[in-house]
mmCIF file of C-alpha atoms in Angstrom:
data_model
loop_
_atom_site.group_PDB
_atom_site.id
_atom_site.type_symbol
_atom_site.label_atom_id
_atom_site.label_comp_id
_atom_site.label_asym_id
_atom_site.label_seq_id
_atom_site.Cartn_x
_atom_site.Cartn_y
_atom_site.Cartn_z
ATOM 1 C CA MET A 10 -112.169 -45.779 -26.981
ATOM 2 C CA ILE A 11 -109.594 -45.211 -23.970
ATOM 3 C CA LYS A 12 -107.495 -48.377 -24.683
ATOM 4 C CA ILE A 13 -107.289 -47.330 -28.457
ATOM 5 C CA ALA A 14 -105.929 -43.911 -27.233
ATOM 6 C CA ALA A 15 -103.442 -45.588 -24.651
ATOM 7 C CA TYR A 16 -101.980 -48.219 -27.169
ATOM 8 C CA ALA A 17 -101.814 -45.477 -29.922
ATOM 9 C CA GLY A 18 -100.289 -42.831 -27.445
ATOM 10 C CA GLY A 19 -98.044 -45.643 -26.069
ATOM 11 C CA GLY A 20 -97.201 -45.597 -30.062
ATOM 12 C CA LEU A 21 -96.608 -42.341 -30.266
ATOM 13 C CA ALA A 22 -94.752 -41.220 -27.405
ATOM 14 C CA MET A 23 -92.298 -44.018 -28.282
ATOM 15 C CA GLY A 24 -92.163 -43.667 -31.728
ATOM 16 C CA PHE A 25 -91.199 -40.163 -31.736
ATOM 17 C CA GLY A 26 -88.548 -40.425 -28.394
ATOM 18 C CA ALA A 27 -86.895 -42.878 -30.514
ATOM 19 C CA ILE A 28 -86.167 -40.711 -33.301
ATOM 20 C CA GLY A 29 -84.582 -37.959 -31.717
ATOM 21 C CA ALA A 30 -82.314 -40.219 -29.769
ATOM 22 C CA ALA A 31 -81.419 -42.651 -32.598
ATOM 23 C CA ILE A 32 -80.358 -39.213 -34.663
ATOM 24 C CA GLY A 33 -78.105 -37.958 -32.116
ATOM 25 C CA GLU A 34 -76.429 -41.221 -30.945
ATOM 26 C CA GLY A 35 -76.117 -41.613 -34.630
ATOM 27 C CA TYR A 36 -74.166 -38.467 -35.275
ATOM 28 C CA THR A 37 -72.105 -39.112 -32.513
ATOM 29 C CA ALA A 38 -70.756 -42.110 -33.601
ATOM 30 C CA ALA A 39 -69.976 -41.087 -37.227
ATOM 31 C CA ARG A 40 -68.256 -37.938 -35.180
ATOM 32 C CA ALA A 41 -66.188 -40.561 -33.268
ATOM 33 C CA ASN A 42 -65.251 -42.510 -36.335
ATOM 34 C CA GLN A 43 -63.869 -39.909 -38.396
ATOM 35 C CA ALA A 44 -61.727 -38.870 -34.781
ATOM 36 C CA ILE A 45 -60.409 -42.397 -34.803
ATOM 37 C CA SER A 46 -59.253 -42.261 -38.479
ATOM 38 C CA ARG A 47 -57.760 -38.960 -37.617
ATOM 39 C CA ASN A 48 -55.843 -39.967 -34.421
ATOM 40 C CA PRO A 49 -55.890 -43.979 -34.333
ATOM 41 C CA GLU A 50 -53.725 -44.120 -30.971
ATOM 42 C CA LEU A 51 -56.783 -42.272 -29.106
ATOM 43 C CA SER A 52 -59.506 -44.776 -29.952
ATOM 44 C CA GLY A 53 -59.969 -46.405 -26.645
ATOM 45 C CA ASP A 54 -60.491 -42.085 -25.084
ATOM 46 C CA ILE A 55 -62.756 -41.496 -27.749
ATOM 47 C CA PHE A 56 -64.881 -44.915 -27.665
ATOM 48 C CA LYS A 57 -65.283 -44.005 -24.166
ATOM 49 C CA ASN A 58 -66.534 -40.627 -24.551
ATOM 50 C CA MET A 59 -68.417 -41.775 -26.948
ATOM 51 C CA LEU A 60 -70.223 -44.371 -25.282
ATOM 52 C CA VAL A 61 -70.967 -41.451 -22.353
ATOM 53 C CA GLY A 62 -72.327 -39.181 -24.837
ATOM 54 C CA GLN A 63 -74.436 -41.443 -26.304
ATOM 55 C CA ALA A 64 -76.100 -42.721 -22.762
ATOM 56 C CA VAL A 65 -76.872 -38.867 -21.853
ATOM 57 C CA ALA A 66 -78.705 -38.621 -25.339
ATOM 58 C CA GLU A 67 -80.593 -42.195 -24.529
ATOM 59 C CA SER A 68 -82.046 -40.643 -21.766
ATOM 60 C CA SER A 69 -84.595 -38.762 -23.580
ATOM 61 C CA SER A 70 -86.151 -42.084 -25.404
ATOM 62 C CA ILE A 71 -85.860 -43.579 -21.775
ATOM 63 C CA PHE A 72 -88.233 -41.219 -20.528
ATOM 64 C CA ALA A 73 -90.573 -42.095 -23.813
ATOM 65 C CA LEU A 74 -90.373 -45.506 -22.580
ATOM 66 C CA VAL A 75 -91.706 -44.949 -19.288
ATOM 67 C CA ILE A 76 -94.762 -42.703 -20.385
ATOM 68 C CA ALA A 77 -95.403 -45.888 -23.203
ATOM 69 C CA ILE A 78 -95.205 -48.233 -20.550
ATOM 70 C CA LEU A 79 -97.447 -46.430 -18.318
ATOM 71 C CA LEU A 80 -99.976 -45.982 -21.432
ATOM 72 C CA LEU A 81 -100.091 -49.557 -22.370
ATOM 73 C CA PHE A 82 -100.662 -50.803 -18.713
ATOM 74 C CA MET A 83 -102.728 -48.517 -17.283
ATOM 75 C CA ASP A 84 -106.184 -49.363 -15.775
ATOM 76 C CA VAL A 85 -108.597 -46.679 -16.109
ATOM 77 C CA PRO A 86 -111.693 -46.927 -13.565
ATOM 78 C CA ASN A 87 -113.526 -44.109 -15.325
ATOM 79 C CA PRO A 88 -113.205 -43.971 -18.848
ATOM 80 C CA SER A 89 -113.974 -41.295 -20.854
ATOM 81 C CA TYR A 90 -113.363 -39.162 -24.348
ATOM 82 C CA LEU A 91 -111.501 -36.280 -22.306
ATOM 83 C CA LYS A 92 -109.425 -39.286 -20.459
ATOM 84 C CA ALA A 93 -108.441 -40.482 -23.880
ATOM 85 C CA ALA A 94 -107.591 -36.791 -25.044
ATOM 86 C CA ALA A 95 -105.278 -36.855 -22.329
ATOM 87 C CA PHE A 96 -103.648 -39.549 -23.085
ATOM 88 C CA LEU A 97 -103.089 -38.423 -26.560
ATOM 89 C CA GLY A 98 -101.888 -35.467 -25.167
ATOM 90 C CA GLY A 99 -99.121 -36.651 -23.275
ATOM 91 C CA ALA A 100 -98.270 -39.285 -25.621
ATOM 92 C CA LEU A 101 -97.642 -36.230 -28.196
ATOM 93 C CA CYS A 102 -95.905 -34.023 -25.410
ATOM 94 C CA MET A 103 -93.488 -36.815 -24.286
ATOM 95 C CA GLY A 104 -92.795 -37.629 -27.863
ATOM 96 C CA PHE A 105 -91.891 -34.401 -29.450
ATOM 97 C CA GLY A 106 -90.113 -33.278 -26.157
ATOM 98 C CA ALA A 107 -87.903 -36.018 -26.775
ATOM 99 C CA ILE A 108 -87.155 -35.540 -30.268
ATOM 100 C CA GLY A 109 -85.077 -31.959 -29.412
ATOM 101 C CA SER A 110 -83.504 -33.196 -26.443
ATOM 102 C CA GLY A 111 -82.150 -36.444 -28.027
ATOM 103 C CA VAL A 112 -80.700 -34.562 -31.122
ATOM 104 C CA GLY A 113 -79.357 -31.834 -29.286
ATOM 105 C CA SER A 114 -77.568 -33.920 -26.602
ATOM 106 C CA GLY A 115 -75.559 -35.776 -29.697
ATOM 107 C CA TYR A 116 -73.987 -32.271 -30.826
ATOM 108 C CA PRO A 117 -71.613 -31.904 -27.649
ATOM 109 C CA GLY A 118 -70.707 -35.887 -27.449
ATOM 110 C CA ALA A 119 -69.942 -35.580 -31.337
ATOM 111 C CA GLU A 120 -67.828 -32.455 -30.804
ATOM 112 C CA ALA A 121 -66.078 -33.971 -27.674
ATOM 113 C CA CYS A 122 -64.995 -37.014 -29.525
ATOM 114 C CA PHE A 123 -63.691 -35.157 -32.384
ATOM 115 C CA GLY A 124 -62.262 -32.809 -29.968
ATOM 116 C CA ILE A 125 -60.126 -35.484 -28.236
ATOM 117 C CA ALA A 126 -58.472 -36.382 -31.632
ATOM 118 C CA GLN A 127 -57.394 -32.801 -32.073
ATOM 119 C CA GLN A 128 -56.049 -32.222 -28.491
ATOM 120 C CA PRO A 129 -55.620 -35.303 -26.025
ATOM 121 C CA LYS A 130 -54.339 -32.735 -23.028
ATOM 122 C CA CYS A 131 -57.878 -31.279 -22.815
ATOM 123 C CA SER A 132 -60.142 -34.447 -22.964
ATOM 124 C CA SER A 133 -61.177 -33.731 -19.311
ATOM 125 C CA GLN A 134 -62.124 -30.189 -20.286
ATOM 126 C CA LEU A 135 -63.708 -31.660 -22.948
ATOM 127 C CA THR A 136 -65.882 -34.074 -21.094
ATOM 128 C CA THR A 137 -66.846 -31.742 -18.337
ATOM 129 C CA ASN A 138 -68.409 -29.041 -21.107
ATOM 130 C CA MET A 139 -69.919 -32.070 -23.037
ATOM 131 C CA LEU A 140 -71.769 -33.533 -20.230
ATOM 132 C CA ILE A 141 -72.867 -30.027 -18.580
ATOM 133 C CA GLY A 142 -73.841 -29.182 -21.954
ATOM 134 C CA SER A 143 -75.662 -32.793 -22.694
ATOM 135 C CA ALA A 144 -77.341 -32.328 -19.367
ATOM 136 C CA VAL A 145 -79.032 -29.145 -19.941
ATOM 137 C CA CYS A 146 -80.223 -30.585 -23.358
ATOM 138 C CA GLN A 147 -82.166 -32.885 -21.467
ATOM 139 C CA THR A 148 -84.313 -30.460 -19.408
ATOM 140 C CA PRO A 149 -87.110 -29.817 -22.433
ATOM 141 C CA ALA A 150 -87.806 -33.814 -22.450
ATOM 142 C CA ILE A 151 -87.681 -33.569 -18.199
ATOM 143 C CA PHE A 152 -90.570 -30.736 -18.933
ATOM 144 C CA SER A 153 -92.270 -32.690 -21.670
ATOM 145 C CA MET A 154 -92.547 -35.766 -19.018
ATOM 146 C CA VAL A 155 -93.519 -33.649 -16.069
ATOM 147 C CA VAL A 156 -96.594 -32.338 -18.461
ATOM 148 C CA ALA A 157 -97.143 -35.885 -20.148
ATOM 149 C CA LEU A 158 -97.757 -37.646 -16.354
ATOM 150 C CA MET A 159 -99.928 -34.591 -15.273
ATOM 151 C CA LEU A 160 -102.131 -35.539 -18.343
ATOM 152 C CA ILE A 161 -102.107 -39.206 -17.266
ATOM 153 C CA PHE A 162 -102.657 -39.406 -13.788
ATOM 154 C CA ILE A 163 -104.501 -36.168 -13.255
ATOM 155 C CA ASP A 164 -108.653 -36.325 -13.181
ATOM 156 C CA PHE A 165 -110.705 -33.715 -14.377
ATOM 157 C CA PRO A 166 -114.313 -35.077 -13.735
ATOM 158 C CA ASN A 167 -115.903 -31.400 -13.939
ATOM 159 C CA ALA A 168 -114.222 -30.267 -17.134
ATOM 160 C CA PRO A 169 -116.334 -30.160 -20.580
ATOM 161 C CA LEU A 170 -115.189 -32.262 -23.379
ATOM 162 C CA THR A 171 -114.982 -29.158 -25.684
ATOM 163 C CA PRO A 172 -113.098 -27.474 -25.618
ATOM 164 C CA THR A 173 -110.814 -29.300 -23.262
ATOM 165 C CA TRP A 174 -109.932 -32.198 -25.485
ATOM 166 C CA ALA A 175 -108.330 -29.807 -27.425
ATOM 167 C CA ALA A 176 -106.429 -28.294 -24.852
ATOM 168 C CA PHE A 177 -105.211 -31.506 -24.009
ATOM 169 C CA VAL A 178 -103.833 -31.997 -27.339
ATOM 170 C CA GLY A 179 -102.255 -28.652 -27.612
ATOM 171 C CA ALA A 180 -100.568 -29.137 -24.485
ATOM 172 C CA GLY A 181 -98.612 -31.930 -25.502
ATOM 173 C CA PHE A 182 -96.340 -29.736 -27.893
ATOM 174 C CA SER A 183 -93.688 -28.830 -25.845
ATOM 175 C CA GLY A 184 -89.677 -29.417 -25.613
ATOM 176 C CA ILE A 185 -87.146 -28.084 -27.734
ATOM 177 C CA GLY A 186 -83.335 -29.224 -27.793
ATOM 178 C CA ASN A 187 -80.653 -26.456 -27.416
ATOM 179 C CA GLY A 188 -77.187 -28.590 -28.200
ATOM 180 C CA ALA A 189 -76.019 -25.897 -30.615
ATOM 181 C CA ALA A 190 -74.558 -23.953 -27.659
ATOM 182 C CA ALA A 191 -72.902 -26.957 -26.253
ATOM 183 C CA GLN A 192 -71.860 -27.916 -29.261
ATOM 184 C CA GLY A 193 -69.929 -25.024 -30.094
ATOM 185 C CA ALA A 194 -68.507 -24.604 -26.914
ATOM 186 C CA VAL A 195 -66.977 -28.122 -26.780
ATOM 187 C CA ARG A 196 -65.450 -27.257 -30.433
ATOM 188 C CA TRP A 197 -63.690 -24.183 -29.347
ATOM 189 C CA VAL A 198 -62.454 -25.892 -26.145
ATOM 190 C CA ALA A 199 -60.522 -28.118 -28.389
ATOM 191 C CA ARG A 200 -59.072 -25.313 -30.159
ATOM 192 C CA ASN A 201 -57.955 -23.085 -27.053
ATOM 193 C CA VAL A 202 -58.073 -25.100 -24.101
ATOM 194 C CA GLU A 203 -57.263 -21.714 -21.911
ATOM 195 C CA ALA A 204 -60.394 -20.164 -22.573
ATOM 196 C CA SER A 205 -62.644 -23.370 -21.761
ATOM 197 C CA GLY A 206 -63.917 -21.328 -18.476
ATOM 198 C CA ASP A 207 -65.201 -18.632 -20.315
ATOM 199 C CA LEU A 208 -66.399 -20.802 -23.205
ATOM 200 C CA MET A 209 -68.364 -22.411 -20.389
ATOM 201 C CA ARG A 210 -70.155 -19.662 -19.189
ATOM 202 C CA ILE A 211 -71.174 -18.384 -22.357
ATOM 203 C CA MET A 212 -72.382 -21.873 -23.325
ATOM 204 C CA LEU A 213 -74.528 -22.091 -19.838
ATOM 205 C CA VAL A 214 -75.788 -18.299 -21.102
ATOM 206 C CA GLY A 215 -76.671 -19.340 -24.367
ATOM 207 C CA GLN A 216 -78.492 -22.341 -23.087
ATOM 208 C CA ALA A 217 -80.656 -20.701 -20.505
ATOM 209 C CA VAL A 218 -81.881 -18.180 -22.895
ATOM 210 C CA SER A 219 -82.675 -20.823 -25.754
ATOM 211 C CA GLN A 220 -84.092 -23.147 -22.971
ATOM 212 C CA SER A 221 -86.725 -20.208 -21.997
ATOM 213 C CA THR A 222 -88.644 -21.117 -24.979
ATOM 214 C CA ALA A 223 -89.212 -24.844 -23.597
ATOM 215 C CA ILE A 224 -90.073 -22.949 -20.165
ATOM 216 C CA TYR A 225 -92.779 -21.063 -22.060
ATOM 217 C CA ALA A 226 -94.126 -24.192 -23.417
ATOM 218 C CA MET A 227 -94.328 -25.610 -20.234
ATOM 219 C CA VAL A 228 -95.988 -22.799 -18.911
ATOM 220 C CA VAL A 229 -98.774 -22.590 -21.558
ATOM 221 C CA SER A 230 -99.093 -26.334 -21.197
ATOM 222 C CA LEU A 231 -100.208 -25.959 -17.256
ATOM 223 C CA VAL A 232 -102.255 -22.811 -18.206
ATOM 224 C CA LEU A 233 -104.108 -24.908 -20.989
ATOM 225 C CA ILE A 234 -104.431 -28.105 -18.618
ATOM 226 C CA PHE A 235 -105.611 -26.000 -15.737
ATOM 227 C CA VAL A 236 -107.164 -23.006 -16.895
ATOM 228 C CA VAL A 237 -108.859 -23.544 -20.044
#
């Protein structure tokens, strides 16, 4: 039973985790191609920016890969139905958390590529906004990875099977991407580079507010794990 849950959990974590990164990276590449067709002379700068943006979006799927490998090769000395539920909860947590972060991280990377084609002189500001915005987008995936690791490695020997198993699985649903704010900031830096500082501040405030949903999800996850 525990091995079935571990193998299924590994597949879920990696499967869901790959979806977000693939969408985010594909969107970045599509906008990069559009940007190169608009300004072929800047193909080198656009290409480098595309790779950096895709690398950040890829990190959420790397988190999912780590959780998947742990589940596939972990040795459980005292297997139980409760531990099987914890494995599935951790896999769902990582998988769903990685989807939003992967997709969201692709938005600022895509807009930075297109912005460089529009305003080559502000490429450094665009890259800076892109990296900061994309990094913030990854925090829900990090929250999800923390919860997943706790579900995998912490033992609860005195916890009753019901309803603790449901709490573990419910704890898996945390994490959401917030790349729309970063996308907007990068897009408008390309149109008004003098306002890059103000746009950066507005972007961070907007991301901080939208990030609160992921923080709430993590708090609920911890309550489900340690209190219910």
